[in-house]
């Protein structure tokens, strides 16, 4: 699940302004789309997984630069403590729902994902692929982000995980951008069994200049630590004011 993103991006210099979310999504939507019935071929026969790269901006940010939603994994058997995109292994029910979405019958809305992933939309108006169904379901289970809040804008070629799984990368954006980053993060309901923390980082951290996944993950973790420290100080200040007021 801990992977480096490989997204198309325009040439920029360090002094140029950050690209807006709208511009980033426009380029992603312009990528050639594969039919839901013909997803990217896997890069491993060990198993399939999918992760969800959720892009958003905040209306109180004048740059409107894209931000990426990230998690830090809980103390699990694999990927413990790693910075990662939400996601996980494909379930048999995901294939049933994807087939139903293509008009092939099967699970319909009776499957576990039928009432969840089916609520998401694709920017191309195509049915969701099985990889998109997996990524949306996992994000809902892990961080409480409902598929109805999302629009799938692109699916990138799969990558090989350190456990030799073929990991599809599904890119989605929020249908409605939040007033602030804090408001969006506070609205999520992460599973404490799978996720230790949910945070965000500028997408540019991973794209400009090109950086290794390890370096980007360390930088993202530093962003999370700074945010938590800031919130801790704000909470202490509020408690101190409360004591003085009494």
mmCIF file of N, CA, C and O in Angstrom, residues 39-109:
data_model
loop_
_atom_site.group_PDB
_atom_site.id
_atom_site.type_symbol
_atom_site.label_atom_id
_atom_site.label_comp_id
_atom_site.label_asym_id
_atom_site.label_seq_id
_atom_site.Cartn_x
_atom_site.Cartn_y
_atom_site.Cartn_z
ATOM 1 N N UNK A 39 -9.513 -3.557 -17.604
ATOM 2 C CA UNK A 39 -8.607 -2.725 -16.795
ATOM 3 C C UNK A 39 -7.154 -2.967 -17.168
ATOM 4 O O UNK A 39 -6.838 -3.842 -17.983
ATOM 5 N N UNK A 40 -6.280 -2.189 -16.545
ATOM 6 C CA UNK A 40 -4.848 -2.367 -16.782
ATOM 7 C C UNK A 40 -4.448 -3.800 -16.423
ATOM 8 O O UNK A 40 -4.894 -4.345 -15.414
ATOM 9 N N UNK A 41 -3.601 -4.421 -17.237
ATOM 10 C CA UNK A 41 -3.157 -5.777 -16.904
ATOM 11 C C UNK A 41 -2.324 -5.773 -15.627
ATOM 12 O O UNK A 41 -1.551 -4.840 -15.380
ATOM 13 N N UNK A 42 -2.477 -6.785 -14.782
ATOM 14 C CA UNK A 42 -1.714 -6.837 -13.530
ATOM 15 C C UNK A 42 -0.234 -7.040 -13.786
ATOM 16 O O UNK A 42 0.170 -7.550 -14.834
ATOM 17 N N UNK A 43 0.562 -6.627 -12.818
ATOM 18 C CA UNK A 43 2.015 -6.790 -12.930
ATOM 19 C C UNK A 43 2.507 -7.953 -12.068
ATOM 20 O O UNK A 43 3.701 -8.173 -11.938
ATOM 21 N N UNK A 44 1.569 -8.694 -11.489
ATOM 22 C CA UNK A 44 1.927 -9.844 -10.660
ATOM 23 C C UNK A 44 0.741 -10.797 -10.628
ATOM 24 O O UNK A 44 -0.416 -10.369 -10.726
ATOM 25 N N UNK A 45 1.033 -12.085 -10.484
ATOM 26 C CA UNK A 45 -0.038 -13.068 -10.329
ATOM 27 C C UNK A 45 -0.175 -13.512 -8.866
ATOM 28 O O UNK A 45 -0.860 -14.476 -8.569
ATOM 29 N N UNK A 46 0.462 -12.766 -7.960
ATOM 30 C CA UNK A 46 0.395 -13.094 -6.528
ATOM 31 C C UNK A 46 -0.902 -12.618 -5.881
ATOM 32 O O UNK A 46 -1.246 -13.052 -4.787
ATOM 33 N N UNK A 47 -1.591 -11.681 -6.527
ATOM 34 C CA UNK A 47 -2.804 -11.136 -5.953
ATOM 35 C C UNK A 47 -3.029 -9.708 -6.413
ATOM 36 O O UNK A 47 -2.111 -9.049 -6.919
ATOM 37 N N UNK A 48 -4.269 -9.232 -6.232
ATOM 38 C CA UNK A 48 -4.638 -7.898 -6.680
ATOM 39 C C UNK A 48 -5.004 -7.018 -5.478
ATOM 40 O O UNK A 48 -5.614 -7.477 -4.517
ATOM 41 N N UNK A 49 -4.636 -5.755 -5.588
ATOM 42 C CA UNK A 49 -4.997 -4.763 -4.581
ATOM 43 C C UNK A 49 -5.199 -3.436 -5.290
ATOM 44 O O UNK A 49 -4.842 -3.283 -6.468
ATOM 45 N N UNK A 50 -5.780 -2.479 -4.575
ATOM 46 C CA UNK A 50 -5.984 -1.147 -5.153
ATOM 47 C C UNK A 50 -5.901 -0.113 -4.051
ATOM 48 O O UNK A 50 -6.290 -0.369 -2.906
ATOM 49 N N UNK A 51 -5.365 1.052 -4.397
ATOM 50 C CA UNK A 51 -5.303 2.169 -3.457
ATOM 51 C C UNK A 51 -6.019 3.368 -4.071
ATOM 52 O O UNK A 51 -6.154 3.471 -5.292
ATOM 53 N N UNK A 52 -6.482 4.266 -3.206
ATOM 54 C CA UNK A 52 -7.227 5.433 -3.654
ATOM 55 C C UNK A 52 -6.426 6.697 -3.360
ATOM 56 O O UNK A 52 -6.117 6.995 -2.209
ATOM 57 N N UNK A 53 -6.084 7.426 -4.423
ATOM 58 C CA UNK A 53 -5.407 8.715 -4.285
ATOM 59 C C UNK A 53 -6.474 9.802 -4.349
ATOM 60 O O UNK A 53 -6.976 10.126 -5.424
ATOM 61 N N UNK A 54 -6.838 10.334 -3.184
ATOM 62 C CA UNK A 54 -7.894 11.341 -3.098
ATOM 63 C C UNK A 54 -7.264 12.728 -3.175
ATOM 64 O O UNK A 54 -6.464 13.106 -2.319
ATOM 65 N N UNK A 55 -7.620 13.477 -4.206
ATOM 66 C CA UNK A 55 -7.125 14.837 -4.393
ATOM 67 C C UNK A 55 -8.213 15.832 -4.003
ATOM 68 O O UNK A 55 -9.388 15.627 -4.315
ATOM 69 N N UNK A 56 -7.812 16.900 -3.338
ATOM 70 C CA UNK A 56 -8.770 17.931 -2.953
ATOM 71 C C UNK A 56 -8.026 19.229 -2.726
ATOM 72 O O UNK A 56 -6.791 19.271 -2.695
ATOM 73 N N UNK A 57 -8.775 20.313 -2.597
ATOM 74 C CA UNK A 57 -8.192 21.573 -2.162
ATOM 75 C C UNK A 57 -9.126 22.161 -1.107
ATOM 76 O O UNK A 57 -10.142 21.552 -0.764
ATOM 77 N N UNK A 58 -8.751 23.292 -0.574
ATOM 78 C CA UNK A 58 -9.570 23.933 0.450
ATOM 79 C C UNK A 58 -9.939 25.333 -0.015
ATOM 80 O O UNK A 58 -9.105 26.055 -0.582
ATOM 81 N N UNK A 59 -11.189 25.703 0.197
ATOM 82 C CA UNK A 59 -11.659 26.997 -0.292
ATOM 83 C C UNK A 59 -11.005 28.176 0.427
ATOM 84 O O UNK A 59 -11.047 29.302 -0.060
ATOM 85 N N UNK A 60 -10.411 27.906 1.589
ATOM 86 C CA UNK A 60 -9.722 28.996 2.283
ATOM 87 C C UNK A 60 -8.253 29.095 1.891
ATOM 88 O O UNK A 60 -7.512 29.905 2.442
ATOM 89 N N UNK A 61 -7.827 28.276 0.924
ATOM 90 C CA UNK A 61 -6.453 28.324 0.416
ATOM 91 C C UNK A 61 -6.446 29.101 -0.897
ATOM 92 O O UNK A 61 -6.987 28.627 -1.908
ATOM 93 N N UNK A 62 -5.860 30.295 -0.949
ATOM 94 C CA UNK A 62 -5.900 31.099 -2.175
ATOM 95 C C UNK A 62 -5.186 30.459 -3.357
ATOM 96 O O UNK A 62 -5.500 30.759 -4.511
ATOM 97 N N UNK A 63 -4.236 29.543 -3.126
ATOM 98 C CA UNK A 63 -3.531 28.913 -4.237
ATOM 99 C C UNK A 63 -4.376 27.834 -4.903
ATOM 100 O O UNK A 63 -4.140 27.501 -6.068
ATOM 101 N N UNK A 64 -5.314 27.257 -4.169
ATOM 102 C CA UNK A 64 -6.150 26.145 -4.640
ATOM 103 C C UNK A 64 -5.295 25.005 -5.189
ATOM 104 O O UNK A 64 -5.672 24.307 -6.128
ATOM 105 N N UNK A 65 -4.143 24.817 -4.568
ATOM 106 C CA UNK A 65 -3.230 23.748 -4.986
ATOM 107 C C UNK A 65 -3.773 22.391 -4.524
ATOM 108 O O UNK A 65 -4.375 22.289 -3.459
ATOM 109 N N UNK A 66 -3.566 21.339 -5.314
ATOM 110 C CA UNK A 66 -4.080 20.021 -4.938
ATOM 111 C C UNK A 66 -3.356 19.447 -3.721
ATOM 112 O O UNK A 66 -2.148 19.600 -3.568
ATOM 113 N N UNK A 67 -4.136 18.770 -2.895
ATOM 114 C CA UNK A 67 -3.601 18.118 -1.713
ATOM 115 C C UNK A 67 -3.976 16.646 -1.783
ATOM 116 O O UNK A 67 -4.980 16.267 -2.379
ATOM 117 N N UNK A 68 -3.158 15.812 -1.166
ATOM 118 C CA UNK A 68 -3.325 14.364 -1.232
ATOM 119 C C UNK A 68 -3.646 13.824 0.154
ATOM 120 O O UNK A 68 -2.958 14.144 1.133
ATOM 121 N N UNK A 69 -4.679 13.008 0.235
ATOM 122 C CA UNK A 69 -5.075 12.406 1.511
ATOM 123 C C UNK A 69 -4.209 11.178 1.796
ATOM 124 O O UNK A 69 -4.022 10.325 0.925
ATOM 125 N N UNK A 70 -3.677 11.102 3.003
ATOM 126 C CA UNK A 70 -2.767 10.023 3.380
ATOM 127 C C UNK A 70 -3.171 9.428 4.729
ATOM 128 O O UNK A 70 -3.899 10.043 5.509
ATOM 129 N N UNK A 71 -2.678 8.242 4.987
ATOM 130 C CA UNK A 71 -2.900 7.598 6.282
ATOM 131 C C UNK A 71 -1.572 7.097 6.838
ATOM 132 O O UNK A 71 -0.605 6.893 6.096
ATOM 133 N N UNK A 72 -1.552 6.920 8.130
ATOM 134 C CA UNK A 72 -0.469 6.162 8.756
ATOM 135 C C UNK A 72 -1.093 4.899 9.299
ATOM 136 O O UNK A 72 -2.061 4.945 10.064
ATOM 137 N N UNK A 73 -0.534 3.765 8.880
ATOM 138 C CA UNK A 73 -1.134 2.485 9.220
ATOM 139 C C UNK A 73 -1.025 2.203 10.709
ATOM 140 O O UNK A 73 -0.078 2.628 11.376
ATOM 141 N N UNK A 74 -2.000 1.492 11.232
ATOM 142 C CA UNK A 74 -1.987 1.083 12.630
ATOM 143 C C UNK A 74 -0.978 -0.055 12.811
ATOM 144 O O UNK A 74 -0.263 -0.434 11.887
ATOM 145 N N UNK A 75 -0.937 -0.605 14.002
ATOM 146 C CA UNK A 75 0.013 -1.675 14.318
ATOM 147 C C UNK A 75 -0.518 -2.994 13.770
ATOM 148 O O UNK A 75 -1.051 -3.828 14.490
ATOM 149 N N UNK A 76 -0.365 -3.166 12.453
ATOM 150 C CA UNK A 76 -0.883 -4.336 11.768
ATOM 151 C C UNK A 76 0.233 -5.330 11.474
ATOM 152 O O UNK A 76 1.410 -5.044 11.645
ATOM 153 N N UNK A 77 -0.184 -6.498 10.986
ATOM 154 C CA UNK A 77 0.792 -7.535 10.665
ATOM 155 C C UNK A 77 1.686 -7.126 9.508
ATOM 156 O O UNK A 77 2.870 -7.465 9.474
ATOM 157 N N UNK A 78 1.133 -6.375 8.545
ATOM 158 C CA UNK A 78 1.931 -5.884 7.425
ATOM 159 C C UNK A 78 1.714 -4.384 7.279
ATOM 160 O O UNK A 78 0.656 -3.863 7.605
ATOM 161 N N UNK A 79 2.724 -3.698 6.819
ATOM 162 C CA UNK A 79 2.697 -2.242 6.594
ATOM 163 C C UNK A 79 2.486 -1.453 7.888
ATOM 164 O O UNK A 79 2.010 -0.328 7.863
ATOM 165 N N UNK A 80 2.848 -2.033 9.001
ATOM 166 C CA UNK A 80 2.636 -1.369 10.291
ATOM 167 C C UNK A 80 3.369 -0.035 10.361
ATOM 168 O O UNK A 80 4.568 0.057 10.088
ATOM 169 N N UNK A 81 2.636 1.028 10.702
ATOM 170 C CA UNK A 81 3.219 2.343 10.895
ATOM 171 C C UNK A 81 3.627 3.073 9.627
ATOM 172 O O UNK A 81 4.162 4.173 9.698
ATOM 173 N N UNK A 82 3.358 2.494 8.462
ATOM 174 C CA UNK A 82 3.785 3.128 7.216
ATOM 175 C C UNK A 82 2.823 4.242 6.795
ATOM 176 O O UNK A 82 1.635 4.203 7.092
ATOM 177 N N UNK A 83 3.370 5.235 6.108
ATOM 178 C CA UNK A 83 2.547 6.261 5.463
ATOM 179 C C UNK A 83 2.055 5.670 4.151
ATOM 180 O O UNK A 83 2.840 5.155 3.351
ATOM 181 N N UNK A 84 0.753 5.727 3.914
ATOM 182 C CA UNK A 84 0.191 5.040 2.752
ATOM 183 C C UNK A 84 -1.101 5.693 2.296
ATOM 184 O O UNK A 84 -1.744 6.445 3.032
ATOM 185 N N UNK A 85 -1.471 5.379 1.070
ATOM 186 C CA UNK A 85 -2.801 5.704 0.580
ATOM 187 C C UNK A 85 -3.783 4.675 1.131
ATOM 188 O O UNK A 85 -3.410 3.526 1.353
ATOM 189 N N UNK A 86 -5.036 5.063 1.360
ATOM 190 C CA UNK A 86 -6.010 4.054 1.780
ATOM 191 C C UNK A 86 -6.205 3.026 0.677
ATOM 192 O O UNK A 86 -6.193 3.367 -0.510
ATOM 193 N N UNK A 87 -6.359 1.773 1.048
ATOM 194 C CA UNK A 87 -6.539 0.737 0.043
ATOM 195 C C UNK A 87 -6.265 -0.635 0.619
ATOM 196 O O UNK A 87 -5.931 -0.788 1.793
ATOM 197 N N UNK A 88 -6.406 -1.648 -0.209
ATOM 198 C CA UNK A 88 -6.177 -3.013 0.255
ATOM 199 C C UNK A 88 -6.455 -4.025 -0.839
ATOM 200 O O UNK A 88 -6.599 -3.684 -2.023
ATOM 201 N N UNK A 89 -6.542 -5.271 -0.442
ATOM 202 C CA UNK A 89 -6.718 -6.373 -1.378
ATOM 203 C C UNK A 89 -8.124 -6.393 -1.982
ATOM 204 O O UNK A 89 -9.091 -5.968 -1.363
ATOM 205 N N UNK A 90 -8.189 -6.925 -3.182
ATOM 206 C CA UNK A 90 -9.474 -7.121 -3.850
ATOM 207 C C UNK A 90 -10.245 -8.262 -3.184
ATOM 208 O O UNK A 90 -9.664 -9.286 -2.827
ATOM 209 N N UNK A 91 -11.535 -8.066 -3.016
ATOM 210 C CA UNK A 91 -12.421 -9.093 -2.493
ATOM 211 C C UNK A 91 -13.273 -9.668 -3.627
ATOM 212 O O UNK A 91 -13.533 -8.969 -4.619
ATOM 213 N N UNK A 92 -13.736 -10.913 -3.484
ATOM 214 C CA UNK A 92 -14.612 -11.478 -4.525
ATOM 215 C C UNK A 92 -15.858 -10.627 -4.766
ATOM 216 O O UNK A 92 -16.341 -10.531 -5.898
ATOM 217 N N UNK A 93 -16.382 -10.001 -3.698
ATOM 218 C CA UNK A 93 -17.575 -9.165 -3.853
ATOM 219 C C UNK A 93 -17.322 -7.971 -4.767
ATOM 220 O O UNK A 93 -18.246 -7.459 -5.406
ATOM 221 N N UNK A 94 -16.067 -7.496 -4.817
ATOM 222 C CA UNK A 94 -15.739 -6.364 -5.688
ATOM 223 C C UNK A 94 -15.955 -6.733 -7.157
ATOM 224 O O UNK A 94 -16.470 -5.931 -7.943
ATOM 225 N N UNK A 95 -15.579 -7.945 -7.518
ATOM 226 C CA UNK A 95 -15.756 -8.379 -8.898
ATOM 227 C C UNK A 95 -17.236 -8.523 -9.232
ATOM 228 O O UNK A 95 -17.669 -8.189 -10.342
ATOM 229 N N UNK A 96 -18.027 -8.986 -8.262
ATOM 230 C CA UNK A 96 -19.470 -9.132 -8.483
ATOM 231 C C UNK A 96 -20.110 -7.769 -8.716
ATOM 232 O O UNK A 96 -20.914 -7.591 -9.624
ATOM 233 N N UNK A 97 -19.719 -6.782 -7.889
ATOM 234 C CA UNK A 97 -20.308 -5.449 -8.055
ATOM 235 C C UNK A 97 -19.885 -4.798 -9.353
ATOM 236 O O UNK A 97 -20.688 -4.150 -10.031
ATOM 237 N N UNK A 98 -18.612 -4.934 -9.717
ATOM 238 C CA UNK A 98 -18.143 -4.341 -10.967
ATOM 239 C C UNK A 98 -18.885 -4.947 -12.149
ATOM 240 O O UNK A 98 -19.274 -4.237 -13.082
ATOM 241 N N UNK A 99 -19.111 -6.241 -12.115
ATOM 242 C CA UNK A 99 -19.849 -6.910 -13.192
ATOM 243 C C UNK A 99 -21.291 -6.416 -13.232
ATOM 244 O O UNK A 99 -21.848 -6.152 -14.305
ATOM 245 N N UNK A 100 -21.905 -6.235 -12.050
ATOM 246 C CA UNK A 100 -23.281 -5.739 -11.998
ATOM 247 C C UNK A 100 -23.371 -4.325 -12.543
ATOM 248 O O UNK A 100 -24.323 -3.963 -13.233
ATOM 249 N N UNK A 101 -22.356 -3.508 -12.260
ATOM 250 C CA UNK A 101 -22.348 -2.131 -12.736
ATOM 251 C C UNK A 101 -22.227 -2.041 -14.246
ATOM 252 O O UNK A 101 -22.653 -1.062 -14.865
ATOM 253 N N UNK A 102 -21.651 -3.087 -14.866
ATOM 254 C CA UNK A 102 -21.523 -3.114 -16.326
ATOM 255 C C UNK A 102 -22.757 -3.706 -16.995
ATOM 256 O O UNK A 102 -22.788 -3.927 -18.193
ATOM 257 N N UNK A 103 -23.779 -4.016 -16.157
ATOM 258 C CA UNK A 103 -25.010 -4.561 -16.719
ATOM 259 C C UNK A 103 -24.971 -6.057 -16.871
ATOM 260 O O UNK A 103 -25.790 -6.642 -17.590
ATOM 261 N N UNK A 104 -24.029 -6.700 -16.154
ATOM 262 C CA UNK A 104 -23.894 -8.141 -16.287
ATOM 263 C C UNK A 104 -24.664 -8.935 -15.261
ATOM 264 O O UNK A 104 -24.473 -10.136 -15.141
ATOM 265 N N UNK A 105 -25.525 -8.257 -14.478
ATOM 266 C CA UNK A 105 -26.270 -8.976 -13.454
ATOM 267 C C UNK A 105 -25.381 -9.309 -12.286
ATOM 268 O O UNK A 105 -24.379 -8.651 -12.036
ATOM 269 N N UNK A 106 -25.725 -10.364 -11.565
ATOM 270 C CA UNK A 106 -24.902 -10.787 -10.443
ATOM 271 C C UNK A 106 -25.357 -10.169 -9.150
ATOM 272 O O UNK A 106 -26.537 -10.183 -8.824
ATOM 273 N N UNK A 107 -24.414 -9.541 -8.415
ATOM 274 C CA UNK A 107 -24.690 -9.129 -7.048
ATOM 275 C C UNK A 107 -25.611 -7.940 -6.937
ATOM 276 O O UNK A 107 -26.248 -7.742 -5.922
ATOM 277 N N UNK A 108 -25.687 -7.075 -7.949
ATOM 278 C CA UNK A 108 -26.539 -5.899 -7.843
ATOM 279 C C UNK A 108 -26.207 -5.104 -6.616
ATOM 280 O O UNK A 108 -25.056 -4.955 -6.246
ATOM 281 N N UNK A 109 -27.226 -4.596 -5.930
ATOM 282 C CA UNK A 109 -27.025 -3.835 -4.710
ATOM 283 C C UNK A 109 -27.058 -4.713 -3.490
ATOM 284 O O UNK A 109 -27.030 -4.233 -2.372
#
